[in-house]
Short mmCIF file of C-alpha atoms in Angstrom, two decimals:
data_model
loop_
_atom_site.label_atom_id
_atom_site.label_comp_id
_atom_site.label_asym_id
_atom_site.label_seq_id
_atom_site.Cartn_x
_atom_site.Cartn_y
_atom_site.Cartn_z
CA UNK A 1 -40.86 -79.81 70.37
CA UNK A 2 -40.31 -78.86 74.45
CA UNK A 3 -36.81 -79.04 75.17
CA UNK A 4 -35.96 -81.29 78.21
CA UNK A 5 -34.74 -78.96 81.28
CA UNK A 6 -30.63 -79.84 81.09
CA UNK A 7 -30.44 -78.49 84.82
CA UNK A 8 -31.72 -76.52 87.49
CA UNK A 9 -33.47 -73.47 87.25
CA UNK A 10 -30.77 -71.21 88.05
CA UNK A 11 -28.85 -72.48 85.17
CA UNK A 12 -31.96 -72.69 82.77
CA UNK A 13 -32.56 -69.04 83.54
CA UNK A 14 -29.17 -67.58 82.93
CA UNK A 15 -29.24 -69.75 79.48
CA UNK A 16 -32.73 -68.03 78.73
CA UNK A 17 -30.94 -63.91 79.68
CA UNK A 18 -27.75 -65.34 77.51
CA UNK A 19 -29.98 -66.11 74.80
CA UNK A 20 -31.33 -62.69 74.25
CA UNK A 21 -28.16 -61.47 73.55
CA UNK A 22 -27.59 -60.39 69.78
CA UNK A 23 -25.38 -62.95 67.83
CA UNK A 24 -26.06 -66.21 70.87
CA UNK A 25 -29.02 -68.30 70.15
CA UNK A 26 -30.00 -70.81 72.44
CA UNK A 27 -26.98 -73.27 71.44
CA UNK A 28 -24.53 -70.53 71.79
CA UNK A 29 -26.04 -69.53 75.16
CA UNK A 30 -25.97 -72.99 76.65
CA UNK A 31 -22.25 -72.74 75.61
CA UNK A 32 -21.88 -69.76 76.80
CA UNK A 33 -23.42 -70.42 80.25
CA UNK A 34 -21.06 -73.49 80.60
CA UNK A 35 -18.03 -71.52 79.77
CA UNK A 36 -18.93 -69.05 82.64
CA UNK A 37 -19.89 -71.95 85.17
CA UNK A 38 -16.56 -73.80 84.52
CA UNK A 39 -14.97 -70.25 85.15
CA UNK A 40 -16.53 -69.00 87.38
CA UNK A 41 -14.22 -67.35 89.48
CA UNK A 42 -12.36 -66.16 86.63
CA UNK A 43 -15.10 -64.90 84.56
CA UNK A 44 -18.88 -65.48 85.75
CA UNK A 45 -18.19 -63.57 89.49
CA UNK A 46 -16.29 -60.27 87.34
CA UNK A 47 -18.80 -60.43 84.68
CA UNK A 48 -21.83 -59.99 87.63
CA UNK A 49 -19.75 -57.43 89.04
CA UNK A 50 -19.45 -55.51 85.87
CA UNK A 51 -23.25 -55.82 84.94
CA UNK A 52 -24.17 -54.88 88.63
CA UNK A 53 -22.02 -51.57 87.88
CA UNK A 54 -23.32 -51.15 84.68
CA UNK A 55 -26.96 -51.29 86.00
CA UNK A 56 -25.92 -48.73 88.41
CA UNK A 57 -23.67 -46.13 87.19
CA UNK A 58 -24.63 -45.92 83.23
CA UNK A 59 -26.89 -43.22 82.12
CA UNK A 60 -27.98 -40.97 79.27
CA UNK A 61 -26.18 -38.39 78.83
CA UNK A 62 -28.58 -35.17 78.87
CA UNK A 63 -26.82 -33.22 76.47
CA UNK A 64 -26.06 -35.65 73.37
CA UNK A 65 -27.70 -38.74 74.32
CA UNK A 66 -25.03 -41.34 74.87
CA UNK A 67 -24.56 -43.74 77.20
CA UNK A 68 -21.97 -43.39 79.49
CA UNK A 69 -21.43 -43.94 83.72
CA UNK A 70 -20.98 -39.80 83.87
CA UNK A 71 -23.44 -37.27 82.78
CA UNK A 72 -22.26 -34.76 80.98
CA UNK A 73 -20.62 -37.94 79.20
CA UNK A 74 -16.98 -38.12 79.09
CA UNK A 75 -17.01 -36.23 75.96
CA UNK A 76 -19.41 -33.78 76.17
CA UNK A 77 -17.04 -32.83 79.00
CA UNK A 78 -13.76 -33.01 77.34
CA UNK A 79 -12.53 -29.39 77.28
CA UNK A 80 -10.09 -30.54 74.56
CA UNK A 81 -12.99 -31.38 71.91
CA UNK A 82 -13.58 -29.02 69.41
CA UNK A 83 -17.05 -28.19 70.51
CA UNK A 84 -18.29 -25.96 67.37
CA UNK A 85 -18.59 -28.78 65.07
CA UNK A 86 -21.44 -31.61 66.08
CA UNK A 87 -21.35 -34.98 64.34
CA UNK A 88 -24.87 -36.24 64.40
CA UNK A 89 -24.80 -39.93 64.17
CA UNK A 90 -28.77 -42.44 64.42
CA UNK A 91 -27.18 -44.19 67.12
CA UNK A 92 -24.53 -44.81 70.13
CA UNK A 93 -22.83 -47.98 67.74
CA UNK A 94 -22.31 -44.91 64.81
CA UNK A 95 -20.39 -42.84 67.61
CA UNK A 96 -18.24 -45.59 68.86
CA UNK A 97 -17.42 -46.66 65.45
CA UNK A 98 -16.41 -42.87 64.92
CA UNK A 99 -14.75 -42.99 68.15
CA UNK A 100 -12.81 -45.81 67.49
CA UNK A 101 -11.36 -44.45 64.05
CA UNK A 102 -10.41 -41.41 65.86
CA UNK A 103 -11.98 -39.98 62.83
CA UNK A 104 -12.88 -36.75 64.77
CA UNK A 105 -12.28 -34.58 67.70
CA UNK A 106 -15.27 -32.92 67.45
CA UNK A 107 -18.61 -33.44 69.79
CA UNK A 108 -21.50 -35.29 68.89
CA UNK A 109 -25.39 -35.88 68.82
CA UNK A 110 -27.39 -39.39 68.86
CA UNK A 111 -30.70 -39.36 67.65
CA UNK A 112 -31.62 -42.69 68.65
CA UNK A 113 -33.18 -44.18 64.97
CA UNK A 114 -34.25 -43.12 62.41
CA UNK A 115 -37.84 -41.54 61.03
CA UNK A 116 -40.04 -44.47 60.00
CA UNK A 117 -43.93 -43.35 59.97
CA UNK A 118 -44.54 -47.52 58.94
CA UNK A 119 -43.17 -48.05 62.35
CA UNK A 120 -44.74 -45.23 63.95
CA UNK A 121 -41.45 -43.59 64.57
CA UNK A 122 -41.93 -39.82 64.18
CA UNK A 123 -39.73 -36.69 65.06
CA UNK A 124 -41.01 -36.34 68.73
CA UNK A 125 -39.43 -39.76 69.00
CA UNK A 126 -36.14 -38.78 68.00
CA UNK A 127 -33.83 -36.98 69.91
CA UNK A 128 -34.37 -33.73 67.40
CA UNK A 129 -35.41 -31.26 69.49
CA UNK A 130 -32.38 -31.43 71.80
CA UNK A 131 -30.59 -31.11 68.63
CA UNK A 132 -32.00 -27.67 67.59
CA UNK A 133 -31.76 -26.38 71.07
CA UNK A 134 -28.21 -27.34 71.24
CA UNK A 135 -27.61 -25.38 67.81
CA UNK A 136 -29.84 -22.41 68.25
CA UNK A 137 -26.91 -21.56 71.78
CA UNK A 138 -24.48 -20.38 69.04
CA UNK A 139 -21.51 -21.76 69.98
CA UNK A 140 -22.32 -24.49 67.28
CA UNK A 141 -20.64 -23.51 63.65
CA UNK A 142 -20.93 -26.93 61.96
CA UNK A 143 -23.39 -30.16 61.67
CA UNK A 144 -22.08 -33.34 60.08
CA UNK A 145 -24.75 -35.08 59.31
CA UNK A 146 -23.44 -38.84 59.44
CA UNK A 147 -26.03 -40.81 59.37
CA UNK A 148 -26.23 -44.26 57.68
CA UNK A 149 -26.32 -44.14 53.78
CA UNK A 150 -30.09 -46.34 53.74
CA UNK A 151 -33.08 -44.94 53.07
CA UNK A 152 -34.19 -44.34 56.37
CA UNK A 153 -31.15 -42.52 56.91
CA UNK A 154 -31.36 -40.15 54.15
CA UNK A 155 -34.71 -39.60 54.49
CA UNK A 156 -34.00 -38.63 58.57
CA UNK A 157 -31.07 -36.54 57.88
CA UNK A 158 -33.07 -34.59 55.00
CA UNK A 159 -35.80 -33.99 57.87
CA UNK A 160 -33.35 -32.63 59.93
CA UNK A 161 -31.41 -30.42 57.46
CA UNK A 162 -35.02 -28.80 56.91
CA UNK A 163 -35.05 -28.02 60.73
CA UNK A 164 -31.76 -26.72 61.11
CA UNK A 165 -31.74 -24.58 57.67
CA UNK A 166 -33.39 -21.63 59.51
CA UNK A 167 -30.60 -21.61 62.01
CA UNK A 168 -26.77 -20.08 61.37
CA UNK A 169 -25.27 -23.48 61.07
CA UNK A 170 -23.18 -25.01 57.91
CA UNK A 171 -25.18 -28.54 57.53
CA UNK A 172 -22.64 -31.18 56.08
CA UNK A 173 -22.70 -34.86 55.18
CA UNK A 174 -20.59 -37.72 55.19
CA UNK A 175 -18.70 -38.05 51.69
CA UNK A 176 -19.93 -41.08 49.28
CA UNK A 177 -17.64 -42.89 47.44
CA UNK A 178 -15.17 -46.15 46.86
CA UNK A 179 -14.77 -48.05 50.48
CA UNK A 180 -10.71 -47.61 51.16
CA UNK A 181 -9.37 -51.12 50.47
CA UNK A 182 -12.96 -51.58 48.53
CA UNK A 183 -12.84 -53.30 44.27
CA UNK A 184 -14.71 -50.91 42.10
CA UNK A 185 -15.85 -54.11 40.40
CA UNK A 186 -17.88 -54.84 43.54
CA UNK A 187 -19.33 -51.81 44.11
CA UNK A 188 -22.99 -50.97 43.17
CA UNK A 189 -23.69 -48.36 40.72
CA UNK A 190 -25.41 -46.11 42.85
CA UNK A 191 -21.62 -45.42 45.09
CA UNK A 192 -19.61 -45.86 41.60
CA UNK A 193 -21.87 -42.67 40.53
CA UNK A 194 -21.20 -41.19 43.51
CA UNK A 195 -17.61 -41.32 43.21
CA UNK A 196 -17.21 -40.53 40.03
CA UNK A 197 -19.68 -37.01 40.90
CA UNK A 198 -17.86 -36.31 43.93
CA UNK A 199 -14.11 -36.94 42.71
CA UNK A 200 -11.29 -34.61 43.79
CA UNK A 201 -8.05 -33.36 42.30
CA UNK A 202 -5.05 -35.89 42.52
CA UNK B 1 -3.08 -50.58 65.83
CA UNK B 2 -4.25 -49.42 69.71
CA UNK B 3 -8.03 -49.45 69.81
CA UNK B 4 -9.58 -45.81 71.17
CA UNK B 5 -11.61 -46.42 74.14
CA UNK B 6 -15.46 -45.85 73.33
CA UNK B 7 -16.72 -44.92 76.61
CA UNK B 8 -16.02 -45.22 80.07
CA UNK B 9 -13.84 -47.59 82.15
CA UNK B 10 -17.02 -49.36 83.63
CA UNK B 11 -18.28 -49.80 80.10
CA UNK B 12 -14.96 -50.63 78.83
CA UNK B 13 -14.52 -53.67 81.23
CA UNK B 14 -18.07 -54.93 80.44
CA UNK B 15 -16.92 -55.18 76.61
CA UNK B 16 -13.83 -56.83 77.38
CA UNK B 17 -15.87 -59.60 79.56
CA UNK B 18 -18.30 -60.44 76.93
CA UNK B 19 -15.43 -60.59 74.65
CA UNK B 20 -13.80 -63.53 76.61
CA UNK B 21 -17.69 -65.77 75.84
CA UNK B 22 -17.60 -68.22 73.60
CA UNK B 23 -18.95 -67.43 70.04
CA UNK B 24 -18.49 -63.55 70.83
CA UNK B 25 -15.38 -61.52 69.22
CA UNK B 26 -14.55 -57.65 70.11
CA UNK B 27 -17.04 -56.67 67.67
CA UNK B 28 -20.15 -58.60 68.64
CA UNK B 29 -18.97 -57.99 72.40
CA UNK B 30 -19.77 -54.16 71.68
CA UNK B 31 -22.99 -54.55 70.26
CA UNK B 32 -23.86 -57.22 73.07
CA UNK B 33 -22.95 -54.81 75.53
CA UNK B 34 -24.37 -51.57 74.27
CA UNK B 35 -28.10 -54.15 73.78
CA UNK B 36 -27.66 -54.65 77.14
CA UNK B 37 -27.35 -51.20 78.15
CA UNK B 38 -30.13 -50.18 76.20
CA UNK B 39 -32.19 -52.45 77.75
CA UNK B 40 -30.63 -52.23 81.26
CA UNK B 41 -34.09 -53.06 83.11
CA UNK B 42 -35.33 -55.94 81.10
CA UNK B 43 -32.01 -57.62 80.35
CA UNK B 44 -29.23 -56.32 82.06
CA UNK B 45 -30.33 -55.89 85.80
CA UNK B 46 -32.17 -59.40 85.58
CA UNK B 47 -28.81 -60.98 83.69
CA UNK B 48 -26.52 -59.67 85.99
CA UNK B 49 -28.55 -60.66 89.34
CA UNK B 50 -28.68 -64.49 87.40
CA UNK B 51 -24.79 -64.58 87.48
CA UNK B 52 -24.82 -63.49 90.95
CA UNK B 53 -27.13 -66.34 92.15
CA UNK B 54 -25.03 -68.78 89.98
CA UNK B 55 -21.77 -67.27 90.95
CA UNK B 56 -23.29 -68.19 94.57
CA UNK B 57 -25.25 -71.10 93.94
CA UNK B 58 -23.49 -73.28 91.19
CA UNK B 59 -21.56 -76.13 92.56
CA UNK B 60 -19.87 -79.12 90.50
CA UNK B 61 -22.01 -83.00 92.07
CA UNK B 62 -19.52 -84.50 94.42
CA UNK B 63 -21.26 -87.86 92.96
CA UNK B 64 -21.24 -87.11 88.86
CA UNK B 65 -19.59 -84.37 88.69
CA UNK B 66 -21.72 -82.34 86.65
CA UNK B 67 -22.63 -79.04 87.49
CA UNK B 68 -25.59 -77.96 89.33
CA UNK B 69 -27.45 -75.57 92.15
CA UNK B 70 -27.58 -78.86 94.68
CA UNK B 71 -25.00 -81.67 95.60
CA UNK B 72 -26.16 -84.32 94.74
CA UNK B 73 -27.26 -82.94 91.77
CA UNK B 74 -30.96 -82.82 90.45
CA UNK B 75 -30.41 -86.13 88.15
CA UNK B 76 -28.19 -88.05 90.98
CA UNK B 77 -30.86 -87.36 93.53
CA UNK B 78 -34.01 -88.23 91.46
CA UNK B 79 -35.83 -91.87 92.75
CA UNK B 80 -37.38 -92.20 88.89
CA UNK B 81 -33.42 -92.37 87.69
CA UNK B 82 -32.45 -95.99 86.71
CA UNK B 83 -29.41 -95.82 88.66
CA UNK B 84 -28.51 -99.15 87.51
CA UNK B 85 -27.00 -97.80 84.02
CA UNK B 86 -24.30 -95.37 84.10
CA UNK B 87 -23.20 -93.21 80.58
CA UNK B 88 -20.13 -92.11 81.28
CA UNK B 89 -19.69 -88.64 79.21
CA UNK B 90 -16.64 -86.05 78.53
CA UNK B 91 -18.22 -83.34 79.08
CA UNK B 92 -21.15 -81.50 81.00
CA UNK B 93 -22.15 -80.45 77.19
CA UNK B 94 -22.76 -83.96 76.67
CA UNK B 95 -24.67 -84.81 79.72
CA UNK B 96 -26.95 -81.65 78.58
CA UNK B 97 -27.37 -83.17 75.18
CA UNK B 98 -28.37 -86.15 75.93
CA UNK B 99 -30.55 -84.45 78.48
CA UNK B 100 -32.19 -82.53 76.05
CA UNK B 101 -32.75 -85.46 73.80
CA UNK B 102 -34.19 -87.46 76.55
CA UNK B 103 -32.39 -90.44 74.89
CA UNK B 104 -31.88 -91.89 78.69
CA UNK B 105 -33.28 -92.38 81.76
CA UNK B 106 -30.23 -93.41 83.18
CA UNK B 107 -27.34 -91.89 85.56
CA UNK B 108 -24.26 -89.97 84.57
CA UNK B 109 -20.42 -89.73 85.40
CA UNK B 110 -18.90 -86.66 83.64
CA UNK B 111 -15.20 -87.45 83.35
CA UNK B 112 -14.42 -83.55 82.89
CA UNK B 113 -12.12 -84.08 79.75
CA UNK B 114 -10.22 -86.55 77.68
CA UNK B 115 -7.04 -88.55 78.23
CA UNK B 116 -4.33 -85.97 76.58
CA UNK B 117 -0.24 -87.00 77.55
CA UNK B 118 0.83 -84.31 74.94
CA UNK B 119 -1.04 -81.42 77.24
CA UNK B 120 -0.20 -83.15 80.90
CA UNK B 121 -4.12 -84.47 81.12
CA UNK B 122 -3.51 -87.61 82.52
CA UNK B 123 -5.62 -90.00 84.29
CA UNK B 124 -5.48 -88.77 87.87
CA UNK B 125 -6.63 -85.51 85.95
CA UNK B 126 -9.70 -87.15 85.05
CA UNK B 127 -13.41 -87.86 87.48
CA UNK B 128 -11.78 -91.44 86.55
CA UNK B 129 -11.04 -92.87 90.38
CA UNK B 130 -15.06 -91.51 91.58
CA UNK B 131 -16.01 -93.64 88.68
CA UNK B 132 -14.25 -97.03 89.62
CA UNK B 133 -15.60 -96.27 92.82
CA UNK B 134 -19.33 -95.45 91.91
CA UNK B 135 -19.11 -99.17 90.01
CA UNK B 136 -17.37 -100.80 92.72
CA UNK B 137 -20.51 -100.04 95.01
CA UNK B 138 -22.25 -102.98 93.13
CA UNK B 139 -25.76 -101.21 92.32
CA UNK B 140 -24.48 -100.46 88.27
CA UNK B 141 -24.96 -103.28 86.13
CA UNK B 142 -23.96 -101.40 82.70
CA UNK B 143 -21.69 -98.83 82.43
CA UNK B 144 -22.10 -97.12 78.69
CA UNK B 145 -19.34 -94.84 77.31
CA UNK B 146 -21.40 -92.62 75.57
CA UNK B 147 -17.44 -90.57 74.82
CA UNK B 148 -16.79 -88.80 71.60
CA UNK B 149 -15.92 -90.77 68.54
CA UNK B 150 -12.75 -88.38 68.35
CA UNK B 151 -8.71 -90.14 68.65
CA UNK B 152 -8.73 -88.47 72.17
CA UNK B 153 -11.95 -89.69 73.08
CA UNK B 154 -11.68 -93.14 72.03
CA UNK B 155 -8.21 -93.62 73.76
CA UNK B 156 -10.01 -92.35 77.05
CA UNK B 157 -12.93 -94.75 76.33
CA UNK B 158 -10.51 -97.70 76.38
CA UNK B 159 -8.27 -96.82 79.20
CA UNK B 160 -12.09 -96.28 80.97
CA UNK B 161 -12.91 -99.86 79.91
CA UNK B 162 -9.23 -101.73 80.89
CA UNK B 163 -10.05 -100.28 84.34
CA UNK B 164 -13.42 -100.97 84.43
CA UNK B 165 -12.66 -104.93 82.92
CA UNK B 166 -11.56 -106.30 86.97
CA UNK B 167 -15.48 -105.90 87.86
CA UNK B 168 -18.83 -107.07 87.27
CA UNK B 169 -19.89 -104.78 85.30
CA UNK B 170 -21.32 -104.67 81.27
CA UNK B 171 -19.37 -102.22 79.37
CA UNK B 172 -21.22 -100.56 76.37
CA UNK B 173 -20.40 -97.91 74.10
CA UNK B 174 -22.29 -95.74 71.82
CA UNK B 175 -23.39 -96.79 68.14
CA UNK B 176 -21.80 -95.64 65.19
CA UNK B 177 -23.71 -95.17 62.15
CA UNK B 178 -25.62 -92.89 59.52
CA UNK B 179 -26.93 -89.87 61.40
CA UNK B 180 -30.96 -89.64 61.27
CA UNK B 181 -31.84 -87.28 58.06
CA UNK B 182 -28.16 -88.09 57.06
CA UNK B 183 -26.98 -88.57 53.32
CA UNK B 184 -24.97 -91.60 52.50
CA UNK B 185 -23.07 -89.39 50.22
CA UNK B 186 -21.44 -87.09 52.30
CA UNK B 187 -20.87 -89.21 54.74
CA UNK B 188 -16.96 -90.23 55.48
CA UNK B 189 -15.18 -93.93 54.50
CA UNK B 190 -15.12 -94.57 58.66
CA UNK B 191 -18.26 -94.27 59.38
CA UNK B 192 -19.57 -96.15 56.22
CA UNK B 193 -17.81 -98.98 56.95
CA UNK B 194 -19.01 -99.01 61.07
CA UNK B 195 -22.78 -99.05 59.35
CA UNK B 196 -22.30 -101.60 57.33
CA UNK B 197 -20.76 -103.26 60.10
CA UNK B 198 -23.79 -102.44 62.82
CA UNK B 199 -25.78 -103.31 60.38
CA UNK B 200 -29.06 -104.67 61.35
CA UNK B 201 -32.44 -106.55 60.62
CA UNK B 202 -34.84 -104.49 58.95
#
């Protein structure tokens, strides 16, 4: 069924760009697009001025593929960060979510997905070979491999273990195991085995 | 616990933004902004020159007070509109949905909100006076109250219709009933009874 035009096309248009965001669907746009005409001076004028900066200033960065409004990115170019250990995560979300747990003060690496021949995805896609040329400068003692725990992960990070293994580089990964906080009665056997195999000393 | 900053103070701020949408949290906020970043020519740049044209162009109808690119808006200004009926709605939200449903062909008077004393939202607070005006100009035959079926609503839909009573004008209001594709059974005792009551001639 067409949907009846609510209102001009200025305001039909910025429902449509709303829409396309993840997690808004064309109800939650329209509500959305309200919200920011009702505030507009409050909200829909800062948020154009943000996205207008955004389009402008954010960039890869050309050393570990991140976004960020700086290239080097901002910590690429921290000479506080432990810069022999590289965390290589599939994508920018990964290093946030590391970022955000200050979970390390090492430097990191996005590959930008994961290997999927189905999809046509292969290595030249992937940010790999940056990777290797990053490790083969020497100033690199340690990869962490932590990349998502699916099978497209796994198979990825085995893939890139295999390139790295003729370089002088310790290649580790992410420890498997109980969530902390998680119910070992709702965990799947595959991370119960895991835990159990990979349990440490009290 | 203080959240780490993920990136830079432009990207920062564009997080923050989104957060403030309806039906987006912190979390989703992130991933909406790093989509948009990753797609910074097909979403971003076009999204964020939308809100600028909106920002500039968006004005609330000095006649029905919904919002709109032109004053009078698109619906006030169109010949085809039977501008003999008036609904009188809450909410732009409503005006859209009935919009979309193309249930009318009528005109509209958005009252911007519903008679609250407990949070200050008085009358005078209200697109109320335009209204008594509009009606007073003798071209409306029927006004219907097309207002939520909430306490707040209906208390606004009678103080509409006391002030309304003095002229010549049929005052309407929505029907209550069972919702099309809706199950007797979890339906509540109210609006049980208000079919019964409505009922008619089959």
């Amino acid at each position: 069924m067409a949907q009846n035009k609510v209102a001009g096309p200025e305001i039909e248009r910025l429902i449509q760009l709303l829409a396309k965001l993840p997690g808004l669907g064309p109800r939650s746009a329209r509500r959305a697009a309200l919200h920011l005409i009702k505030k507009k001076d409050q909200l829909l004028a800062p948020l154009s001025e943000a996205m207008g900066v955004a389009v402008e200033k954010i960039g890869i960065c050309s050393s570990c593929g991140t976004v960020d409004t700086t290239d080097p990115c901002a910590i690429c170019s921290d000479p506080k960060r432990d810069s022999s250990v590289l965390v290589v995560v599939e994508d920018v979300a990964d290093l946030w979510a590391l970022e955000r747990a200050s979970a390390t003060n090492a430097i990191y690496h996005v590959l930008g997905g994961t290997l999927s021949p189905l999809d046509g995805v292969g290595p030249e896609d992937l940010n790999i070979a940056k990777l290797i040329e990053r490790c083969e400068g020497g100033e690199i003692q340690e990869v962490i491999l932590a990349i998502n725990a699916t099978v497209e992960g796994q198979t990825t990070a085995h893939f890139v273990m295999d390139q790295l293994a003729p370089l002088n580089v310790n290649v580790t990964k992410l420890a498997h195991g109980v969530p902390v906080g998680g119910e070992l009665d709702y965990l799947d056997e595959g991370t119960l085995t895991q835990a159990l195999k990979g349990r440490t000393r009290f």
